[in-house]
Coordinates of C-alpha atoms in Angstrom, one line a residue:
Chain N
M811 CA -30.2 49.6 -14.6
R812 CA -28.2 46.6 -13.9
A813 CA -25.8 45.5 -11.1
P814 CA -22.3 45.8 -12.0
E815 CA -20.5 42.8 -13.1
P816 CA -18.2 41.1 -9.8
A817 CA -15.0 40.5 -10.2
S818 CA -14.1 36.9 -11.4
Q819 CA -10.8 35.5 -9.8
D820 CA -11.8 32.3 -9.2
A821 CA -14.6 31.3 -12.0
G822 CA -13.1 31.6 -15.3
P823 CA -12.5 34.2 -18.1
P824 CA -15.6 36.5 -19.1
E825 CA -18.2 35.1 -20.7
P826 CA -19.8 36.4 -24.0
G827 CA -22.5 38.8 -23.1
G828 CA -21.3 38.7 -19.4
F829 CA -22.4 36.5 -16.7
E830 CA -25.7 38.5 -15.9
H831 CA -26.9 37.9 -19.4
R832 CA -26.6 34.0 -18.9
L833 CA -28.0 34.2 -15.5
R834 CA -31.4 35.5 -17.1
V835 CA -31.0 33.2 -20.1
E836 CA -30.6 30.5 -17.1
F837 CA -33.6 31.9 -15.5
D838 CA -35.9 31.8 -18.5
A839 CA -35.0 28.5 -19.3
A840 CA -35.5 27.3 -15.5
A841 CA -38.7 29.0 -15.5
A842 CA -40.0 27.2 -18.7
G843 CA -39.4 24.0 -17.0
I844 CA -41.9 25.1 -13.9
L845 CA -44.7 23.5 -15.3
P846 CA -48.3 24.0 -13.9
P847 CA -50.3 23.1 -11.8
A848 CA -50.1 26.6 -10.1
P849 CA -52.3 27.2 -7.2
T850 CA -55.5 28.9 -7.4
G851 CA -56.9 31.6 -5.6
A852 CA -60.3 29.1 -5.1
A853 CA -57.8 26.5 -3.3
V854 CA -56.4 29.6 -1.2
I855 CA -60.1 30.5 -0.1
T856 CA -61.0 26.9 0.3
R857 CA -57.8 26.4 2.3
R858 CA -58.9 29.2 4.7
R859 CA -62.3 28.1 5.2
H860 CA -61.2 24.9 6.6
Q861 CA -58.6 26.8 8.7
R862 CA -61.8 28.1 10.3
R863 CA -63.2 25.4 10.8
A864 CA -60.3 23.7 12.3
V865 CA -59.9 21.0 9.5
T866 CA -56.5 19.7 9.3
A867 CA -54.7 22.3 6.8
A868 CA -51.2 20.6 6.5
I869 CA -52.7 18.2 3.7
A870 CA -54.3 21.3 2.0
V871 CA -51.3 22.6 0.4
A872 CA -51.1 19.4 -1.7
A873 CA -55.1 19.2 -2.0
A874 CA -54.8 22.8 -3.3
V875 CA -52.5 21.9 -6.2
A876 CA -54.3 18.5 -7.0
L877 CA -57.5 20.8 -7.4
V878 CA -55.9 21.9 -11.0
T879 CA -55.4 19.8 -13.4
G880 CA -51.9 17.9 -14.3
G881 CA -50.7 18.7 -17.7
V882 CA -50.9 22.2 -19.1
T883 CA -54.0 23.4 -18.2
V884 CA -54.9 27.0 -19.1
L885 CA -55.1 28.9 -15.3
T886 CA -58.9 29.7 -14.9
G887 CA -59.3 29.3 -11.4
A888 CA -60.5 26.0 -10.5
T889 CA -62.5 25.7 -7.8
R890 CA -62.8 22.7 -5.1
H891 CA -66.4 22.2 -7.1
A892 CA -64.6 21.9 -10.3
A893 CA -61.0 20.0 -10.9
P894 CA -60.2 20.6 -14.2
A895 CA -59.9 17.3 -16.2
V896 CA -58.1 16.7 -19.5
V897 CA -60.8 14.4 -21.7
P898 CA -59.5 11.8 -23.9
A899 CA -57.7 13.5 -26.8
H900 CA -58.9 12.8 -30.1
T901 CA -55.9 13.1 -32.1
R902 CA -57.9 13.6 -35.5
P903 CA -59.4 16.6 -36.9
E904 CA -62.9 17.8 -35.1
T905 CA -65.2 19.1 -37.4
R906 CA -67.9 19.7 -34.8
I907 CA -68.2 20.0 -31.3
D908 CA -70.9 19.6 -28.6
L909 CA -69.7 21.4 -25.0
Y910 CA -72.2 22.0 -22.5
G911 CA -75.2 21.9 -24.4
V912 CA -73.7 24.5 -26.7
T913 CA -73.0 22.7 -30.4
F914 CA -70.1 24.6 -32.4
G915 CA -70.8 23.6 -36.0
W916 CA -67.8 24.9 -37.6
L917 CA -64.2 24.7 -36.3
P918 CA -60.9 25.5 -37.9
P919 CA -59.7 22.6 -40.1
G920 CA -57.4 20.0 -38.9
V921 CA -57.8 20.8 -35.0
A922 CA -58.2 18.4 -32.2
R923 CA -59.2 18.6 -28.7
Y924 CA -56.6 18.8 -26.0
D925 CA -57.6 20.2 -22.8
D926 CA -61.1 20.1 -21.2
T927 CA -61.4 22.1 -17.9
V928 CA -64.5 23.1 -15.8
T929 CA -64.8 25.7 -13.5
V930 CA -67.4 27.2 -11.1
L931 CA -67.4 30.8 -10.2
P932 CA -69.2 32.6 -7.6
P933 CA -71.6 35.1 -8.5
T934 CA -69.9 38.6 -8.7
E935 CA -70.6 40.8 -5.8
G936 CA -72.1 44.2 -6.4
V937 CA -73.3 43.4 -9.6
V938 CA -77.0 44.8 -9.9
P939 CA -78.7 42.8 -13.0
P940 CA -80.3 45.1 -15.6
A941 CA -84.1 45.9 -14.6
G942 CA -86.4 42.9 -15.6
T943 CA -83.7 40.5 -15.2
N944 CA -82.7 37.7 -12.5
P945 CA -79.9 38.1 -10.1
P946 CA -77.4 35.5 -11.3
G947 CA -76.2 32.5 -9.1
P948 CA -72.7 31.1 -9.8
T949 CA -71.3 30.4 -13.4
V950 CA -70.4 27.2 -14.8
Q951 CA -67.8 27.3 -17.4
Q952 CA -66.7 24.5 -19.8
E953 CA -63.4 25.5 -21.9
L954 CA -62.1 23.4 -24.7
A955 CA -58.7 23.8 -26.2
L956 CA -58.2 23.1 -29.6
A957 CA -54.8 23.0 -31.6
P958 CA -53.2 21.3 -35.0
V959 CA -53.3 17.6 -34.5
A960 CA -49.6 17.4 -34.9
E961 CA -49.1 20.3 -31.8
V962 CA -51.4 17.9 -29.9
D963 CA -49.7 14.3 -30.4
Q964 CA -46.4 16.6 -29.5
Q965 CA -47.8 17.2 -26.0
L966 CA -49.1 14.0 -25.3
A967 CA -45.9 12.7 -25.9
G968 CA -44.6 14.7 -23.3
A969 CA -42.9 17.5 -25.5
D970 CA -44.2 21.1 -25.3
P971 CA -47.9 22.1 -25.5
P972 CA -49.5 23.8 -28.6
S973 CA -48.4 27.2 -29.5
P974 CA -51.0 30.0 -28.5
A975 CA -50.0 31.6 -31.9
T976 CA -52.1 28.5 -33.4
A977 CA -54.4 27.0 -30.4
Y978 CA -58.0 28.3 -29.9
T979 CA -60.1 27.6 -27.0
V980 CA -64.2 27.5 -26.9
A981 CA -66.5 27.9 -23.6
V982 CA -69.4 28.0 -22.8
L983 CA -70.7 29.5 -19.7
R984 CA -74.1 28.8 -17.9
V985 CA -75.6 30.9 -15.1
Q986 CA -77.0 29.1 -12.7
P987 CA -80.4 30.2 -11.3
G988 CA -80.0 32.9 -8.5
P989 CA -80.8 31.7 -5.1
G990 CA -84.5 31.8 -4.0
T991 CA -85.6 32.6 -7.5
G992 CA -85.3 29.4 -9.5
L993 CA -85.0 31.3 -12.7
T994 CA -82.2 31.3 -15.2
P995 CA -80.5 35.0 -15.4
D996 CA -79.1 36.3 -18.8
P997 CA -75.8 35.2 -19.1
G998 CA -74.9 38.4 -21.0
I999 CA -74.2 39.5 -17.7
E1000 CA -71.6 37.2 -17.3
L1001 CA -69.9 38.1 -20.5
S1002 CA -69.5 41.2 -19.7
R1003 CA -67.7 40.5 -16.6
Q1004 CA -65.6 38.4 -18.0
W1005 CA -64.2 41.3 -20.1
D1006 CA -64.3 43.4 -17.3
R1007 CA -61.7 40.8 -15.8
H1008 CA -59.7 41.1 -18.8
Q1009 CA -59.2 45.0 -18.9
L1010 CA -58.9 45.2 -15.2
L1011 CA -57.1 42.3 -14.3
S1012 CA -54.2 41.5 -16.9
R1013 CA -50.7 42.6 -16.6
D1014 CA -50.0 40.4 -19.9
W1015 CA -52.1 42.1 -22.1
S1016 CA -54.4 45.2 -23.1
A1017 CA -57.7 44.5 -24.3
T1018 CA -59.8 47.0 -26.8
E1019 CA -62.9 46.4 -28.0
V1020 CA -62.9 46.0 -31.9
Y1021 CA -66.4 45.9 -33.0
S1022 CA -69.7 44.4 -32.4
P1023 CA -70.5 42.9 -36.0
G1024 CA -74.1 42.5 -36.7
V1025 CA -74.8 38.9 -37.0
P1026 CA -78.5 37.9 -37.0
A1027 CA -80.0 36.6 -33.7
R1028 CA -76.8 37.0 -31.9
S1029 CA -74.8 39.5 -30.5
M1030 CA -70.8 39.5 -30.8
T1031 CA -68.2 41.5 -29.3
L1032 CA -64.6 41.0 -30.8
I1033 CA -61.9 42.2 -28.1
R1034 CA -58.2 42.4 -29.4
R1035 CA -55.8 41.8 -27.1
E1036 CA -52.1 42.9 -27.3
A1037 CA -49.4 41.4 -25.1
R1038 CA -47.2 43.7 -22.8
R1039 CA -43.8 43.9 -23.8
S1040 CA -43.2 44.4 -20.4
G1041 CA -45.6 41.7 -19.0
P1042 CA -44.8 39.0 -16.9
T1043 CA -45.3 36.3 -19.7
A1044 CA -43.8 38.2 -22.3
G1045 CA -42.6 36.1 -24.9
D1046 CA -45.2 33.3 -23.9
S1047 CA -48.1 34.8 -25.6
P1048 CA -48.2 35.9 -29.0
P1049 CA -48.1 39.5 -29.8
V1050 CA -51.8 40.1 -30.5
S1051 CA -54.9 37.5 -30.1
Y1052 CA -58.7 37.8 -30.0
A1053 CA -61.4 36.9 -27.9
L1054 CA -65.2 37.2 -29.4
Y1055 CA -68.0 36.9 -26.8
V1056 CA -71.1 35.6 -28.3
H1057 CA -74.5 35.9 -26.6
V1058 CA -77.6 34.8 -28.1
P1059 CA -80.7 36.5 -26.6
E1060 CA -82.8 34.3 -24.8
A1061 CA -80.5 31.4 -24.6
S1062 CA -79.3 30.1 -21.2
A1063 CA -75.7 30.5 -22.2
G1064 CA -73.0 32.3 -23.3
V1065 CA -70.1 31.6 -25.6
I1066 CA -66.4 33.0 -25.6
I1067 CA -63.7 31.8 -27.9
T1068 CA -60.1 32.7 -28.3
G1069 CA -57.5 32.4 -30.9
P1070 CA -55.3 34.4 -32.9
D1071 CA -57.2 35.0 -36.0
P1072 CA -60.4 37.2 -36.1
D1073 CA -61.9 35.8 -39.0
T1074 CA -61.5 32.5 -37.8
L1075 CA -63.3 32.9 -34.5
G1076 CA -66.0 35.0 -36.6
R1077 CA -66.6 31.7 -38.3
I1078 CA -66.6 29.9 -35.5
G1079 CA -69.1 32.1 -33.6
A1080 CA -71.3 32.2 -36.2
A1081 CA -72.2 28.5 -36.5
V1082 CA -72.8 28.3 -32.7
T1083 CA -76.2 26.8 -31.8
V1084 CA -76.8 27.0 -28.0
G1085 CA -79.3 24.4 -26.6
P1086 CA -80.7 23.8 -23.2
K1087 CA -78.7 23.0 -20.3
P1088 CA -77.8 19.1 -20.3
A1089 CA -80.0 17.6 -18.0
G1090 CA -78.3 13.9 -17.4
P1091 CA -80.0 11.2 -16.1
S1092 CA -82.5 11.6 -13.3
G1093 CA -84.2 9.9 -10.7
P1094 CA -83.2 8.0 -7.8
F1095 CA -81.1 6.0 -9.5
V1096 CA -78.3 8.6 -10.4
L1097 CA -76.2 9.1 -7.6
P1098 CA -75.3 4.9 -6.9
P1099 CA -73.2 4.9 -9.9
L1100 CA -71.4 7.6 -9.1
L1101 CA -70.8 6.6 -5.8
Q1102 CA -69.9 2.9 -6.7
A1103 CA -67.1 4.5 -9.4
A1104 CA -65.9 7.0 -6.8
G1105 CA -65.6 4.6 -4.2
A1106 CA -63.9 2.2 -6.1
A1107 CA -61.7 4.7 -7.3
F1108 CA -60.4 6.1 -4.3
D1109 CA -60.0 2.5 -2.4
G1110 CA -56.9 2.7 -1.2
P1111 CA -56.4 -0.8 0.4
A1112 CA -57.5 -2.4 -2.8
G1113 CA -54.1 -1.0 -4.4
A1114 CA -53.7 -1.6 -8.0
G1115 CA -57.3 -2.7 -8.0
M1116 CA -58.4 1.2 -7.6
L1117 CA -57.1 1.3 -11.4
G1118 CA -60.5 -0.8 -12.8
A1119 CA -62.8 2.3 -11.9
L1120 CA -60.6 4.6 -14.2
T1121 CA -61.1 5.3 -17.6
A1122 CA -57.7 4.7 -18.9
P1123 CA -56.3 2.4 -16.3
D1124 CA -52.9 2.3 -18.7
Q1125 CA -52.4 5.8 -18.2
A1126 CA -52.3 5.8 -14.5
R1127 CA -50.6 2.4 -14.3
P1128 CA -46.9 3.2 -13.9
A1129 CA -47.4 6.0 -11.7
L1130 CA -49.8 4.2 -9.1
T1131 CA -47.2 1.5 -9.5
E1132 CA -44.2 3.5 -8.2
A1133 CA -46.3 5.0 -5.6
L1134 CA -47.2 1.9 -4.2
S1135 CA -43.6 1.0 -4.0
R1136 CA -42.3 4.3 -2.3
Q1137 CA -45.0 5.3 -0.2
G1138 CA -47.1 2.1 -0.1
T1139 CA -48.8 3.0 3.0
R1140 CA -49.8 6.5 1.8
V1141 CA -51.5 4.5 -0.9
H1142 CA -53.1 1.8 1.2
A1143 CA -54.5 4.9 3.5
I1144 CA -56.6 6.6 0.5
R1145 CA -60.2 6.4 1.3
F1146 CA -63.6 7.7 -0.1
V1147 CA -65.5 9.5 2.5
G1148 CA -68.6 10.9 0.4
L1149 CA -69.7 13.1 -1.8
G1150 CA -69.9 16.6 -1.6
E1151 CA -68.5 19.4 1.1
A1152 CA -68.4 18.4 4.6
D1153 CA -70.0 21.5 5.5
S1154 CA -73.4 22.7 4.0
D1155 CA -72.8 26.6 4.2
S1156 CA -70.7 26.9 1.1
A1157 CA -71.6 30.0 -1.2
I1158 CA -71.0 27.7 -4.6
R1159 CA -73.0 24.6 -5.2
I1160 CA -73.2 22.7 -8.3
G1161 CA -76.9 21.9 -9.2
E1162 CA -79.8 23.7 -8.4
P1163 CA -80.1 25.8 -5.8
D1164 CA -82.4 24.1 -3.7
S1165 CA -80.8 20.7 -4.1
D1166 CA -77.7 19.4 -1.6
N1167 CA -74.1 20.2 -2.2
R1168 CA -73.9 16.6 -3.4
A1169 CA -75.2 16.9 -6.6
P1170 CA -73.3 16.2 -9.6
L1171 CA -73.1 18.5 -12.6
F1172 CA -74.0 16.8 -15.8
L1173 CA -72.2 18.3 -18.6
S1174 CA -73.6 15.5 -20.9
A1175 CA -75.5 12.6 -20.5
T1176 CA -72.4 10.6 -19.8
Q1177 CA -70.0 13.1 -18.2
A1178 CA -70.5 14.6 -14.9
E1179 CA -68.4 16.5 -12.2
V1180 CA -69.0 15.7 -9.1
T1181 CA -67.5 16.9 -5.6
V1182 CA -66.1 14.2 -3.5
R1183 CA -64.4 14.0 0.1
I1184 CA -61.2 11.5 0.4
E1185 CA -59.1 10.8 3.3
L1186 CA -55.6 11.1 3.1
L1187 CA -52.2 10.2 5.2
A1188 CA -50.6 13.5 5.7
A1189 CA -46.8 13.4 4.5
D1190 CA -45.5 12.8 7.6
G1191 CA -47.0 9.6 7.7
Q1192 CA -48.7 10.1 11.0
R1193 CA -52.2 12.4 10.5
R1194 CA -55.2 11.3 8.4
V1195 CA -56.7 14.2 7.2
T1196 CA -60.0 14.6 4.7
T1197 CA -60.0 17.0 1.8
T1198 CA -62.4 18.0 -0.7
V1199 CA -61.5 17.7 -4.4
G1200 CA -63.6 18.0 -7.7
I1201 CA -63.6 14.4 -9.9
R1202 CA -65.1 14.1 -13.6
L1203 CA -66.7 10.8 -14.1
A1204 CA -67.3 9.3 -17.6
V1205 CA -69.6 6.4 -19.0
T1206 CA -67.3 4.3 -20.3
G1207 CA -69.0 1.0 -21.6
D1208 CA -71.6 0.8 -19.6
R1209 CA -70.4 2.2 -16.5
W1210 CA -69.5 5.3 -14.7
K1211 CA -65.8 5.3 -14.1
V1212 CA -63.6 8.3 -13.0
T1213 CA -61.7 9.6 -15.4
T1214 CA -58.1 9.4 -15.1
A1215 CA -57.1 13.2 -15.4
S1216 CA -59.1 14.0 -12.4
Y1217 CA -58.1 11.1 -10.5
C1218 CA -54.2 12.2 -10.7
A1219 CA -55.2 15.8 -10.0
A1220 CA -57.0 14.7 -6.9
L1221 CA -54.1 12.7 -6.0
T1222 CA -51.0 15.0 -6.7
S1223 CA -49.9 14.6 -3.3
V1224 CA -49.5 11.1 -3.7
L1225 CA -49.0 10.2 -7.4
R1226 CA -46.8 11.2 -9.8
C1227 CA -49.0 10.7 -13.4
P1228 CA -47.4 12.0 -16.8
T1229 CA -49.7 14.2 -18.9
V1230 CA -53.0 12.1 -19.2
P1231 CA -54.9 12.5 -22.2
Chain J
M466 CA -68.2 47.7 -20.0
P467 CA -66.0 49.3 -17.3
D468 CA -64.9 52.6 -16.5
G469 CA -61.0 52.6 -17.1
G470 CA -60.3 54.9 -14.2
A471 CA -62.1 52.7 -11.6
P472 CA -59.9 50.7 -9.2
A473 CA -60.2 47.1 -9.2
R474 CA -62.5 45.5 -6.9
R475 CA -61.2 44.0 -3.9
D476 CA -63.2 40.8 -3.3
D477 CA -62.8 37.1 -3.4
R478 CA -63.5 37.1 -7.1
S479 CA -60.6 39.6 -7.8
F480 CA -58.4 37.3 -6.1
E481 CA -59.3 34.3 -7.8
D482 CA -58.8 36.1 -11.0
Y483 CA -55.6 37.7 -9.9
V484 CA -54.0 34.4 -8.8
A485 CA -55.5 32.8 -11.9
D486 CA -53.4 35.8 -14.1
R487 CA -50.5 35.6 -12.5
G488 CA -50.0 32.1 -10.5
M489 CA -47.5 30.6 -12.8
T490 CA -45.2 33.5 -12.8
L491 CA -45.9 33.5 -8.7
L492 CA -45.1 29.8 -8.4
R493 CA -41.9 30.2 -10.4
T494 CA -40.4 33.2 -8.4
A495 CA -41.5 31.3 -5.2
V496 CA -39.7 28.1 -6.5
F497 CA -36.6 30.4 -7.3
L498 CA -36.7 31.8 -4.1
T499 CA -36.7 28.5 -2.0
G500 CA -34.5 26.5 -4.5
D501 CA -37.1 23.7 -4.9
R502 CA -40.5 22.9 -6.6
Q503 CA -42.3 21.4 -3.3
A504 CA -40.7 23.8 -0.7
G505 CA -42.0 26.9 -3.4
E506 CA -45.6 25.1 -3.5
D507 CA -45.7 25.3 -0.1
L508 CA -44.2 28.9 0.4
L509 CA -46.5 30.0 -2.2
Q510 CA -49.4 28.7 -0.8
D511 CA -48.7 30.3 2.6
V512 CA -48.6 33.6 1.3
L513 CA -51.3 33.8 -0.7
L514 CA -53.2 32.5 2.1
R515 CA -51.9 35.5 4.2
T516 CA -52.5 37.7 1.1
Y517 CA -56.4 36.8 1.3
R518 CA -57.0 37.5 4.4
R519 CA -55.4 41.2 3.6
W520 CA -56.7 41.4 0.1
R521 CA -59.2 44.4 0.7
H522 CA -56.5 46.4 1.8
V523 CA -53.5 45.2 -0.7
D524 CA -53.2 47.9 -3.2
D525 CA -50.3 46.8 -5.5
P526 CA -50.9 42.8 -5.5
D527 CA -47.6 42.6 -7.4
S528 CA -45.2 44.1 -5.3
Y529 CA -46.8 42.9 -1.7
L530 CA -46.5 39.5 -3.1
R531 CA -43.4 39.7 -4.3
R532 CA -42.3 41.3 -1.0
S533 CA -44.0 38.5 1.2
L534 CA -42.7 35.8 -1.0
A535 CA -38.9 37.0 -0.4
N536 CA -39.0 37.8 3.2
A537 CA -41.0 34.5 4.1
A538 CA -38.5 32.5 1.7
V539 CA -35.9 34.2 4.0
S540 CA -37.4 33.7 7.5
R541 CA -38.3 29.8 6.4
A542 CA -34.9 29.4 5.4
R543 CA -33.3 31.0 8.9
R544 CA -35.9 28.9 10.7
R545 CA -34.9 25.9 9.1
L546 CA -31.3 26.9 9.8
R547 CA -31.9 27.1 13.4
T548 CA -34.0 24.2 13.9
R549 CA -31.8 21.9 11.5
E550 CA -34.7 20.5 10.3
S551 CA -35.2 19.4 6.7
L552 CA -38.0 19.9 5.2
V553 CA -37.1 18.9 1.8
D554 CA -35.8 15.6 0.6
W555 CA -33.1 16.9 -1.6
D556 CA -31.8 13.6 -2.8
D557 CA -35.9 12.5 -3.9
P558 CA -35.3 12.4 -7.7
G559 CA -39.0 12.6 -8.5
V560 CA -39.1 16.3 -6.9
D561 CA -37.9 18.1 -10.1
E562 CA -37.5 15.4 -12.8
P563 CA -40.9 14.5 -14.4
A564 CA -40.6 12.0 -16.8
G565 CA -40.3 13.5 -20.5
T566 CA -38.8 13.4 -23.8
A567 CA -35.1 13.9 -24.1
D568 CA -35.7 17.5 -24.3
E569 CA -37.3 17.9 -21.1
A570 CA -34.5 15.8 -19.5
G571 CA -32.5 18.6 -20.9
Q572 CA -34.6 21.0 -19.9
A573 CA -35.1 19.6 -16.4
T574 CA -30.8 19.2 -16.0
D575 CA -30.6 22.9 -16.6
R576 CA -33.0 23.4 -14.1
R577 CA -31.5 21.4 -11.7
D578 CA -28.1 23.2 -11.8
L579 CA -29.9 26.6 -11.5
L580 CA -31.5 25.5 -8.4
D581 CA -28.6 23.6 -7.2
A582 CA -26.7 26.8 -7.3
L583 CA -29.3 28.8 -5.9
R584 CA -29.5 26.9 -2.7
Q585 CA -25.8 27.3 -2.0
L586 CA -26.5 31.0 -1.6
T587 CA -27.3 32.4 1.8
P588 CA -31.4 33.1 1.6
R589 CA -30.7 37.1 1.3
Q590 CA -28.2 36.7 -1.5
R591 CA -31.0 34.5 -3.1
A592 CA -34.0 36.9 -2.8
V593 CA -31.9 39.7 -4.2
I594 CA -30.6 37.7 -7.3
V595 CA -34.1 36.1 -8.2
L596 CA -35.6 39.6 -7.6
R597 CA -32.9 41.3 -10.0
Y598 CA -32.6 38.7 -12.5
F599 CA -35.9 36.8 -12.7
G600 CA -38.0 39.5 -11.5
D601 CA -36.2 41.9 -13.6
L602 CA -36.2 44.9 -10.9
S603 CA -33.9 47.4 -10.3
E604 CA -31.6 47.6 -7.6
A605 CA -33.8 50.4 -5.9
Q606 CA -36.8 48.6 -6.7
V607 CA -35.2 45.1 -4.8
A608 CA -34.2 47.7 -1.8
A609 CA -37.7 48.7 -1.4
E610 CA -39.2 45.4 -1.8
L611 CA -36.6 43.6 0.8
G612 CA -36.9 46.8 3.2
C613 CA -33.1 47.1 2.8
A614 CA -30.5 49.8 1.7
T615 CA -29.8 49.9 -2.2
S616 CA -25.7 49.5 -0.7
S617 CA -26.7 46.2 0.7
V618 CA -28.7 45.0 -2.4
K619 CA -25.5 45.9 -4.5
T620 CA -23.2 43.7 -2.0
H621 CA -25.6 40.8 -1.8
T622 CA -25.8 41.0 -5.7
A623 CA -22.0 40.9 -6.6
R624 CA -21.3 38.4 -3.7
G625 CA -24.3 36.3 -4.9
L626 CA -23.2 36.4 -8.6
L627 CA -19.7 35.8 -8.0
R628 CA -21.1 32.4 -6.1
L629 CA -23.3 31.5 -8.6
R630 CA -20.4 32.1 -11.4
A631 CA -18.2 29.9 -9.4
L632 CA -21.0 27.2 -9.0
M633 CA -22.5 27.1 -12.1
G634 CA -18.8 27.1 -14.4
P635 CA -18.1 28.2 -17.8
A636 CA -21.1 28.6 -20.1
A637 CA -21.4 25.9 -22.8
P638 CA -19.0 27.1 -26.1
T639 CA -21.6 28.9 -28.7
L640 CA -21.6 26.9 -31.6
P641 CA -21.2 28.9 -34.9
P642 CA -24.5 29.4 -37.2
L643 CA -24.8 26.5 -39.8
S644 CA -25.5 28.8 -42.5
P645 CA -25.0 32.6 -42.7
S646 CA -27.9 34.2 -40.6
P647 CA -30.0 37.0 -42.6
K648 CA -29.2 40.9 -42.0
G649 CA -31.1 41.7 -38.7
A650 CA -32.2 38.0 -37.9
T651 CA -29.3 37.1 -35.6
A652 CA -29.8 35.8 -32.4

């Protein structure tokens, strides 16, 4: 049912298709121009907790947004512990990828990585693990997007992101040990949960289980997803896409692969090798280099000197230069407060259950995610507020540095970075 | 695997999942309802926060959030008018214009035109127009969401369309196709 076309005494002659048709087209075009980041539920929950504790809330709006990656990150429910970060893109074909301790030994020809998201999900409430298995703790998921090299280059140049009709994602889930047990539960529970989420909550597609192919030493479930024609993102998603859930018994990680072609997913899944969780460095010398890097990156009085603590300083230089000229007071007010949450009663923690919430999450020997607290000047220029964000650090040369993408994401309220590879 | 007839769980996890699933659509709705990206983000954050507090009692999240966003946008606009407080720096060139390619620049221009026009409507007209032509709801559904009569929706829609048409001017002329379109493939 459509509203009647109004009279148009002073608005020119009738338009082909009617003004209502044109207005819908204008809305669609404008909607396409409203780009991520969108808020995350975890950020809202975090804000609510902060409010309860009478921590300043005004800046949390910006902070909540800052928890989400800049650029075109797939919305995966990032949490305050894991600001998604876009790792340096390699606009060259990848043939093999190591992701959070899992090796993907075969990839579609000609694809490059372009998006890297880490998400920490709390344990599912009310899930009773099968007899003989351990209750799950939080789940850490690292997801990497892959697309043809030309499309990745196009995105880095500021144009449209890769088409979902040609892009794939590979994700590794590792369930953290349950509280009190210290034992790693079976990731199969979390894989089932992911399937639940697709079926119960998606308005964009209907999901059906296609088959569970018999592959030696692993179980795989292929899900066919059909986009709903009337779904809210109808037109953005391909009519049909697939998700392959790979579970290797006895292994400590599960794998989810999505993309347009089921045979390609099967080849990727068959060539997966699940290794142990990356341990990263250990000992008393782990935290100081990370602290030093984070402290230098969020040292507002240093101004442009902060760039030296970033993995790709030139990527952030124009944004920081502009911010210094337009709102130098706010930039100079940026201050690193410390690692971890301000409070210790969080239900979600990165790292081992008996460690404190400052523990870094090592994705590999040279990459880590940490939660940091930074102090900012609110938009009114009056109040100083502390916000909690996740940042990614990577070894560059012989030093730990903050990835430029996660730095920009953390400072969304101050910096306007371009899409950072 | 889940029981297909089981109701969705209403816990923190389901809230995160819902927002992850619908976040961009909600953000776009909020931006149109306010006519501004930053104000839309603020509006959505506040509404999500309120929704989270009541999450366990929300039966239809889509409808609940649409209704909440529309009503909150109207309330905010009225409050702003009363206090004559400018919450948004409309002259801030960075608000809606990220650096980008020529294509992006064109897209940004389209968006600014529509957002500019939307900002000229009354809050209620804007809400009705957004729900009707972006949310694609029927007049009866819009009336139910906004808690008003269908006749009121008709009136606001007609006035809003008239105003928008005057503000946005005539459509760009349609260019003839470069070559004959194959049968059934016309746009």
